Short mmCIF file of C-alpha atoms and ligand atoms in Angstrom, two decimals:
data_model
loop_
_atom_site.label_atom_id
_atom_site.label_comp_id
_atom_site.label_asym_id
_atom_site.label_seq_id
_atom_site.Cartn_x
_atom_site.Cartn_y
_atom_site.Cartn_z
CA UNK A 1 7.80 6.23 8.39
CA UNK A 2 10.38 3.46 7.26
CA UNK A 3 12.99 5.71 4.48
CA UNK A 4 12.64 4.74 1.24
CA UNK A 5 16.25 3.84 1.05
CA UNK A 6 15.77 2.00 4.08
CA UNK A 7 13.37 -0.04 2.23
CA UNK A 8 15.62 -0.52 -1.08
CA UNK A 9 18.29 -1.76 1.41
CA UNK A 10 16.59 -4.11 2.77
CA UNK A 11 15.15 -5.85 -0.51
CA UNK A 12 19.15 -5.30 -1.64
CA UNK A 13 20.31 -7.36 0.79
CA UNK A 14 18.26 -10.24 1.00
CA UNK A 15 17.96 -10.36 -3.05
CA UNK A 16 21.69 -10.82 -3.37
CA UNK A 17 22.01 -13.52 -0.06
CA UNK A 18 22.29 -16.77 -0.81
CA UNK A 19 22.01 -17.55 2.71
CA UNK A 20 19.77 -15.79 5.24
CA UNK A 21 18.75 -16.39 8.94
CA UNK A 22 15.46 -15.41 10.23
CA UNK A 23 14.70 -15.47 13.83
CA UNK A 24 11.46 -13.88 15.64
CA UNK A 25 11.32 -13.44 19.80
CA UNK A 26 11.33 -16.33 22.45
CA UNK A 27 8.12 -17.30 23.47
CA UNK A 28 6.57 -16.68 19.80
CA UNK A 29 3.62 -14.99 19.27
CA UNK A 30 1.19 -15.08 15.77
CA UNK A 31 3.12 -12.13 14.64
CA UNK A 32 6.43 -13.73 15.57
CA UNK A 33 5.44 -16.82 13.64
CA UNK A 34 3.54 -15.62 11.08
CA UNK A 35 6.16 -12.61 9.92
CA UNK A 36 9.27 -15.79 10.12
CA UNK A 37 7.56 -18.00 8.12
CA UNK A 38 6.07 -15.31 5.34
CA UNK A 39 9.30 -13.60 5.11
CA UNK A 40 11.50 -17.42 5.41
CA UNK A 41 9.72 -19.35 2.67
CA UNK A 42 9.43 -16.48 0.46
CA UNK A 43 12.91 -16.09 0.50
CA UNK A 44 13.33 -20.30 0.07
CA UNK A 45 10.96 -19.92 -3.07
CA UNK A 46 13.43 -17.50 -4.55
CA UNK A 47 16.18 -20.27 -3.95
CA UNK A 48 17.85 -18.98 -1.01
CA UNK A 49 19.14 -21.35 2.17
CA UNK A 50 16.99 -20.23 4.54
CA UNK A 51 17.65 -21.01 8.74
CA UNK A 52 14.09 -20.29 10.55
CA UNK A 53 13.59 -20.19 14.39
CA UNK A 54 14.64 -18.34 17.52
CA UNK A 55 17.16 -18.48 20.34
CA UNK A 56 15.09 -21.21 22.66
CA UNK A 57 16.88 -24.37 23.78
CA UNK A 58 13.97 -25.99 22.05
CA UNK A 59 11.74 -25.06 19.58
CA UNK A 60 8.40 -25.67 20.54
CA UNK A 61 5.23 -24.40 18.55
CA UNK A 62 1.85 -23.30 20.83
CA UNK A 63 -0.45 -25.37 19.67
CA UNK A 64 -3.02 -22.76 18.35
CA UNK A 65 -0.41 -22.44 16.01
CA UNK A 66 0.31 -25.89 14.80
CA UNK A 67 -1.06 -25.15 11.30
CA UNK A 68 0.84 -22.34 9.96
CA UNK A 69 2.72 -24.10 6.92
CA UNK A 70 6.74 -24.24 7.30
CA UNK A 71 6.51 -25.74 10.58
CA UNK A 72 8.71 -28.60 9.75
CA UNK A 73 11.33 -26.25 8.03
CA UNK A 74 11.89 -24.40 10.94
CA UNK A 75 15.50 -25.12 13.16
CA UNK A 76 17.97 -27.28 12.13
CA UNK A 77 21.73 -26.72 11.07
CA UNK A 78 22.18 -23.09 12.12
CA UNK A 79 24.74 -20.96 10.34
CA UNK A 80 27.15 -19.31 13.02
CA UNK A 81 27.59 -16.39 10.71
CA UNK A 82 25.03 -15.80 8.28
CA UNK A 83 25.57 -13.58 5.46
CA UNK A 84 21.87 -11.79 6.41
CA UNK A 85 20.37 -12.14 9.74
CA UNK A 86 16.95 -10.76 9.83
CA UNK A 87 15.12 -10.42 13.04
CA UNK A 88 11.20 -10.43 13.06
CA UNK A 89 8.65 -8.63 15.42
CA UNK A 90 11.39 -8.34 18.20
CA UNK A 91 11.82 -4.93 20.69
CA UNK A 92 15.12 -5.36 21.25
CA UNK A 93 17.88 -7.37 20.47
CA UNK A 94 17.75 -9.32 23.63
CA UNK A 95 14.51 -10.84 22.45
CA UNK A 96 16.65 -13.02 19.99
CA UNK A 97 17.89 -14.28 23.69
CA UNK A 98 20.58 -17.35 22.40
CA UNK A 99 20.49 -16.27 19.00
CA UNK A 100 22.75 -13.28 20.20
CA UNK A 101 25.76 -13.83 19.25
CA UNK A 102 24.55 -15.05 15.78
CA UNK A 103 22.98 -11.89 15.06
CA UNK A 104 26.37 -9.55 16.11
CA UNK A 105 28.33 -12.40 14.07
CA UNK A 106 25.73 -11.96 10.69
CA UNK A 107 27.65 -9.92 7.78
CA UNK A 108 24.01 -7.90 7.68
CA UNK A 109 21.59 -7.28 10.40
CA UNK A 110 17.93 -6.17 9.56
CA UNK A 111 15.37 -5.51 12.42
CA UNK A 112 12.52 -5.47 10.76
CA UNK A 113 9.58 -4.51 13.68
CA UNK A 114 6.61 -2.30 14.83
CA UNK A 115 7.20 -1.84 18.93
CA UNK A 116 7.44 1.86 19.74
CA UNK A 117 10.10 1.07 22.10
CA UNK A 118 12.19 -0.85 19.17
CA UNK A 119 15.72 1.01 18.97
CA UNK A 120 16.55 0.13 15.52
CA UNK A 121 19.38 -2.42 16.41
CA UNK A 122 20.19 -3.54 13.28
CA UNK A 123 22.70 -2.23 10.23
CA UNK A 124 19.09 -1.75 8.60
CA UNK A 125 15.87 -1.01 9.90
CA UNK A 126 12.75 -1.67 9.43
CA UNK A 127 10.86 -0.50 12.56
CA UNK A 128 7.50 1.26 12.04
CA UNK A 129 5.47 1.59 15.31
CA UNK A 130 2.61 2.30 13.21
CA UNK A 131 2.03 -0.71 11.87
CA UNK A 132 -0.40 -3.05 13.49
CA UNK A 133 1.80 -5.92 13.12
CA UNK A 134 5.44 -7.11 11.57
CA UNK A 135 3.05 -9.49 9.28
CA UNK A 136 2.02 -6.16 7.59
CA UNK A 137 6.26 -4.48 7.26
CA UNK A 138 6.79 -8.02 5.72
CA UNK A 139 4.35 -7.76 3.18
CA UNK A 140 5.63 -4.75 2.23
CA UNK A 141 9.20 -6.04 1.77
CA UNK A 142 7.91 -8.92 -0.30
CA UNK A 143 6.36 -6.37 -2.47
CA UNK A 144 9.58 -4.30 -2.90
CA UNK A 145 11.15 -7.58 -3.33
CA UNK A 146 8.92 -7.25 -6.67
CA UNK A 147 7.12 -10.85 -5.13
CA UNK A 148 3.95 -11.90 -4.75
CA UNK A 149 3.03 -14.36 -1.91
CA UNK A 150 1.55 -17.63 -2.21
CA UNK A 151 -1.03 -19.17 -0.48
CA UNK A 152 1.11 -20.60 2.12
CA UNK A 153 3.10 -17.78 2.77
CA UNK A 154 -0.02 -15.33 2.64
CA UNK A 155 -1.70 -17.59 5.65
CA UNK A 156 1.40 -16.80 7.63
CA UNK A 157 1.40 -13.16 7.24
CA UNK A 158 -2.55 -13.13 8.12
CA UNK A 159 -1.92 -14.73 11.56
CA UNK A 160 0.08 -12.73 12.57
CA UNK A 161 -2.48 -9.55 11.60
CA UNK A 162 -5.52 -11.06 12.87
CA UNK A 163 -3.70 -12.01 16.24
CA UNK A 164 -1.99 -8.72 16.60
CA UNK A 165 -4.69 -6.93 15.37
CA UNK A 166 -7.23 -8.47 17.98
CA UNK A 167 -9.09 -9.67 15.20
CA UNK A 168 -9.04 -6.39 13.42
CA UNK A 169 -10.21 -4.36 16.98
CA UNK A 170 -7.24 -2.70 17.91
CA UNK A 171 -6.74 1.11 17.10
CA UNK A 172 -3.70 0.17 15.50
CA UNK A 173 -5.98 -1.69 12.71
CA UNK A 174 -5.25 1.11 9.94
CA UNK A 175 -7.06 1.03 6.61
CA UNK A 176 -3.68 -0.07 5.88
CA UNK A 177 -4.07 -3.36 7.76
CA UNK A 178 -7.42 -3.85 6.16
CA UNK A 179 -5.94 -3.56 2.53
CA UNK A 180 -3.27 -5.79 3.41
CA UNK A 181 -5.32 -8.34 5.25
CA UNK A 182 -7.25 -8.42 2.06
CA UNK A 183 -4.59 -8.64 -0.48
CA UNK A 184 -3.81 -11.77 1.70
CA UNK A 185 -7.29 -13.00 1.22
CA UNK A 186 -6.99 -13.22 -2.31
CA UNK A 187 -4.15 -14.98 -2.46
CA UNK A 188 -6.25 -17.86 -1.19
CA UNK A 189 -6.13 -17.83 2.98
CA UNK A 190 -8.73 -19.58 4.56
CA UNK A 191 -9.38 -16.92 7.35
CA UNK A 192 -12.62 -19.15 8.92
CA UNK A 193 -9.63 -21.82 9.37
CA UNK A 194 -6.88 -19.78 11.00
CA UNK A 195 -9.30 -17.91 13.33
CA UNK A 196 -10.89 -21.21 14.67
CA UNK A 197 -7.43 -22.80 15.05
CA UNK A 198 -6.12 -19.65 17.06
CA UNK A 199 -9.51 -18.52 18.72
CA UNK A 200 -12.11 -21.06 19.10
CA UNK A 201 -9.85 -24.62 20.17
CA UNK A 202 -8.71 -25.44 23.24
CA UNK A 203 -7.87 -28.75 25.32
CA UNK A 204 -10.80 -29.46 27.91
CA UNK A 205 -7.80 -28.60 30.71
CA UNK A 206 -7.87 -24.58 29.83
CA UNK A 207 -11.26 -24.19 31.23
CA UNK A 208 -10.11 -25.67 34.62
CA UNK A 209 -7.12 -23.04 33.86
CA UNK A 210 -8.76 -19.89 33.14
CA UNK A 211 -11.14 -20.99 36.05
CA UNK A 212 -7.98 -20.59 38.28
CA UNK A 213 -6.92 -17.21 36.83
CA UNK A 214 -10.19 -15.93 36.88
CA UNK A 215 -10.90 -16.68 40.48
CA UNK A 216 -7.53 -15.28 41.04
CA UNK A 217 -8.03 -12.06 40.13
CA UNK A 218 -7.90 -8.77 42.16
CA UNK A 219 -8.88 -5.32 41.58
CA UNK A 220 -6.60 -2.25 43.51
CA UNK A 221 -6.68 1.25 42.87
CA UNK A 222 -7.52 0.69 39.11
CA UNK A 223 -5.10 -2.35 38.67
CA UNK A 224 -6.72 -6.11 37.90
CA UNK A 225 -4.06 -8.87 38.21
CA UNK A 226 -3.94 -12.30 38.39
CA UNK A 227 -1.05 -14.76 38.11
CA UNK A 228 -0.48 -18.44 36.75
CA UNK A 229 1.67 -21.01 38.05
CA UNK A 230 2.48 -23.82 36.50
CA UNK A 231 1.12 -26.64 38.94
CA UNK A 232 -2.51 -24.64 37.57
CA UNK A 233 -1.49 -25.54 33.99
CA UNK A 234 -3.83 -29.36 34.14
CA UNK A 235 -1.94 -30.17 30.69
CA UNK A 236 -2.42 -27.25 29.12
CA UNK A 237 0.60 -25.34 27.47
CA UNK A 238 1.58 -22.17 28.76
CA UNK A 239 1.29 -20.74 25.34
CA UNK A 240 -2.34 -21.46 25.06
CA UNK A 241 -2.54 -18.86 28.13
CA UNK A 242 -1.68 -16.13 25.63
CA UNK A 243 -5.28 -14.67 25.21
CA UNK A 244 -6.01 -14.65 29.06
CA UNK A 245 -4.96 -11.46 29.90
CA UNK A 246 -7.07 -9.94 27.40
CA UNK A 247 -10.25 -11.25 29.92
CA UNK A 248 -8.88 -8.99 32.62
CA UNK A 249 -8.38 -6.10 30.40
CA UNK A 250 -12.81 -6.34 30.10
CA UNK A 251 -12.77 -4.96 33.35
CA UNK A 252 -14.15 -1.75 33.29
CA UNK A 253 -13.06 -0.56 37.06
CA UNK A 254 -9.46 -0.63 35.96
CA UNK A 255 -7.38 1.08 33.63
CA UNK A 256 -4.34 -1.33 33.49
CA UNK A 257 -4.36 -5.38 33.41
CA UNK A 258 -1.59 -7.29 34.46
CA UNK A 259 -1.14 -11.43 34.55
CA UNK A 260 2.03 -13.03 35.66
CA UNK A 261 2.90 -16.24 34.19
CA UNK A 262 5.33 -18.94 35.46
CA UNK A 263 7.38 -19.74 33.02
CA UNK A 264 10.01 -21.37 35.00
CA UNK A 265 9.69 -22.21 38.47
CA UNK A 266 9.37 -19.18 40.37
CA UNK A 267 10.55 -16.86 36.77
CA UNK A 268 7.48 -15.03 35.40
CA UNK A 269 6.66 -13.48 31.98
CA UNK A 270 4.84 -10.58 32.98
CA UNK A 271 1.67 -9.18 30.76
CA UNK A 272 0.79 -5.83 30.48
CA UNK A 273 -2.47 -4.34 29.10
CA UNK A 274 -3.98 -0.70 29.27
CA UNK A 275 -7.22 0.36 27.99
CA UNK A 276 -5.85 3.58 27.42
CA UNK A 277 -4.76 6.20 29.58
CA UNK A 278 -1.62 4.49 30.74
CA UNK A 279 1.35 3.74 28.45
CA UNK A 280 2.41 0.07 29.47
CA UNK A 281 5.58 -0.03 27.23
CA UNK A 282 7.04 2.65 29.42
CA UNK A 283 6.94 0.82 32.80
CA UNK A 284 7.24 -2.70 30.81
CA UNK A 285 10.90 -1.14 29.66
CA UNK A 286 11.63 0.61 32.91
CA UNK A 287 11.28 -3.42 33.72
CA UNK A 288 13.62 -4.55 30.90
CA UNK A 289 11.12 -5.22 28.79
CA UNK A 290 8.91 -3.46 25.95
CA UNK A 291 5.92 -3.37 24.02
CA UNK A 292 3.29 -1.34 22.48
CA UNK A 293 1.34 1.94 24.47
CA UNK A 294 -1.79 -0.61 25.14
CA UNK A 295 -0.12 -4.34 25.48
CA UNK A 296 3.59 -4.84 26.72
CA UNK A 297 5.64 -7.19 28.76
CA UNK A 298 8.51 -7.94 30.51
CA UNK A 299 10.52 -11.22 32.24
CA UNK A 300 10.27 -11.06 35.85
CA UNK A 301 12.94 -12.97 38.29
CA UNK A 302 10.92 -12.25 41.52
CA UNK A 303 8.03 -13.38 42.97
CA UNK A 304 4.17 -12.49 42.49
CA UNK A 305 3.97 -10.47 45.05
CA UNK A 306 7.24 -8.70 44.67
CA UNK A 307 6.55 -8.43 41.28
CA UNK A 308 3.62 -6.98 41.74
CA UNK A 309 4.37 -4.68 44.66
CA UNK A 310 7.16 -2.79 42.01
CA UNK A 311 4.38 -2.34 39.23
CA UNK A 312 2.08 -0.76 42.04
CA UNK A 313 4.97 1.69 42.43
CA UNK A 314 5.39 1.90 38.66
CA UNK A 315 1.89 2.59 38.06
CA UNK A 316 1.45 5.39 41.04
CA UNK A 317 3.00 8.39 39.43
CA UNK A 318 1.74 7.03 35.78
CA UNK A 319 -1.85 7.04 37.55
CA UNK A 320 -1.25 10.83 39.02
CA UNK A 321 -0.57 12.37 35.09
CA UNK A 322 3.52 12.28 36.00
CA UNK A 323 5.30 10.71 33.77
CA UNK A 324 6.72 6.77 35.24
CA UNK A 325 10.07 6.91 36.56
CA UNK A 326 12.61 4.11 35.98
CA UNK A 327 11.37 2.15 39.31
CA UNK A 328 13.30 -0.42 41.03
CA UNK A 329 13.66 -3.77 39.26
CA UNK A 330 11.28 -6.51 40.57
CA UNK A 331 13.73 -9.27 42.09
CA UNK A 332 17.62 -8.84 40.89
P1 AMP B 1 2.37 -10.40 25.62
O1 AMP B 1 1.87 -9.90 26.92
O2 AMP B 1 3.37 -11.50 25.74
O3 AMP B 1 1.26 -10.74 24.68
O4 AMP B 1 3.18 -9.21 24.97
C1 AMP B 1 2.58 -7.98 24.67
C2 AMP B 1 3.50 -7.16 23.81
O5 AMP B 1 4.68 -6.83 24.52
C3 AMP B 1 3.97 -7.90 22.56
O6 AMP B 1 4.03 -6.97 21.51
C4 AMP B 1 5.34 -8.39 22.93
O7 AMP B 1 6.18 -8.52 21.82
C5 AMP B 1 5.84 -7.32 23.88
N1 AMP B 1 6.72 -7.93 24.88
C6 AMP B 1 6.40 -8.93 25.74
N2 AMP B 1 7.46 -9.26 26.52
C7 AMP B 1 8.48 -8.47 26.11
C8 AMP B 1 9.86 -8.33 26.51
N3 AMP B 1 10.40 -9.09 27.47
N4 AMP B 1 10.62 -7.41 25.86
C9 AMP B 1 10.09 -6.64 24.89
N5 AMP B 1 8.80 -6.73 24.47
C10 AMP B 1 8.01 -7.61 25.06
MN1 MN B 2 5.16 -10.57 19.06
MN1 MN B 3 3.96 -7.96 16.72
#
């Protein structure tokens, strides 16, 4: 539970800014998005200079995501020291990657977040693992703000529930959620839209894609994996991979899902997905990375099949009921 004072902090803060930075994690998700946009033109509507983005060389968009609204307000001029930095829907500080320095420069750092494995890097926090999404904690601040959000800012914050959420399947989907998802609806979000943008479009290429990864795939000793490279990508974006690994997680025979994707030649971003029993966050930060119990991840330097080779090890004692050591680090 997030302290009330926390809370009043928080609102304090940003109220009395007059200019705030708000960054989410590299490789943004529909919670990273959707809880930097909410949160950034909210805090524009009350009049405040507002820097959006997050510590890429370039900021590209996935393309499911091309119509949240803000798009076009996002990088820019950057303030080297903003008077609030708030980070969105990130583990760990590291997730702001270049933005860094910018953060430990900031006069106030909020980390406002819902990953169990989130150490509350900020001067406040905001980090409540049960919360389906950072969508929902930024709601909530709005609220305590004493605000109200628009239509534009209310389609925002529903991405990044329904994508988090699975589409309101996950166990994390609280009657909590629900209320919020609906408070959302009222303010005018047209869910058919955003679902059919996110779930149901895709360049012709993907199928040739996920035909690839599919084919790919391997079962071992309750493990399904598969990897992507980027010669397989036939024009489509890496990004619009982001719901593959939720095919291998179907497979009944295994208990944990993995997919490695290139995201730089021979650098992977490493998936992670349990249907239960195992706690992926655990060996995702034993990897450097994080995550939730159920879907984590982690940047891997190595190879497929070293990669691969140090999450069998990972998984071995996890698999026997002992708890996962710290194994060795795939590559340096
Ligand atoms: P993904 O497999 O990219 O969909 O990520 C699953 C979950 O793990 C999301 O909640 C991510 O925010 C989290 N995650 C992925 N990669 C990392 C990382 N390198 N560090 C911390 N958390 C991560
Ligand atoms: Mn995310
Ligand atoms: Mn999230």
């Amino acid at each position: 539970m997030i302290d009330e004072k926390e809370w009043a902090r928080a609102a304090e803060a940003l109220a009395g800014a007059e200019e705030v930075a708000v960054a989410c994690h590299v490789f943004p998700d529909g919670d990273a998005l959707g809880s930097m946009l909410g949160i950034g033109l909210y805090l524009r509507r009350l009049g405040k200079k507002v820097w959006m983005g997050w510590g890429s060389p370039q900021l590209r968009v996935p393309p499911q995501y091309a119509f949240l609204p803000g798009l076009d307000l996002i990088g820019g001029d950057r303030p080297p020291a903003p008077e609030v930095f708030l980070s969105v829907d990130c583990a760990q500080d590291t997730r702001l990657e270049l933005l860094l320095p910018v953060f430990k420069a900031a006069g106030t750092r909020i980390d406002l977040d819902h990953h169990a494995t989130n150490p509350g890097f900020g001067d406040i926090n905001l980090v409540e693992p049960a919360a389906a999404s950072s969508c929902e904690l930024v709601y909530e601040l709005i609220r305590r703000m004493g605000g109200v959000p628009n239509t534009e800012e209310a389609t925002a914050l529903y991405t990044g529930i329904v994508t988090d959420t699975g589409r309101f399947q996950y166990s994390s989907t609280s009657p909590a959620t629900l209320r919020v998802a609906a408070d959302l609806r009222e303010q005018g979000v047209d869910h058919t839209m955003v679902s059919t943008e996110i779930f149901e479009s895709a360049p012709f290429g993907y199928l040739h894609t996920l035909g690839i990864v599919l084919s790919r795939a391997k079962l071992e000793d309750g493990l399904v994996w598969s990897w992507l490279e980027l010669k397989d990508l036939n024009g489509t974006k890496l990004d619009e991979a982001e719901d593959m690994i939720n095919l291998l997680r179907a497979v009944r025979e295994a208990g944990v899902a993995v997919l490695l994707k290139e995201t730089e030649p021979g650098h992977y971003k490493v998936s992670m997905r349990s249907r239960g029993e195992v706690d992926v966050a655990q060996i995702a930060a034993a990897f450097g990375g994080g995550g939730h119990a159920r879907a984590a991840g982690f940047p891997a330097p190595g190879g497929v099949e070293e990669t691969i080779q140090a999450i069998r090890s990972a998984l071995a004692p996890a698999a026997s009921g002992a708890p996962a050591g710290a194994p060795e680090r795939a590559g340096a």
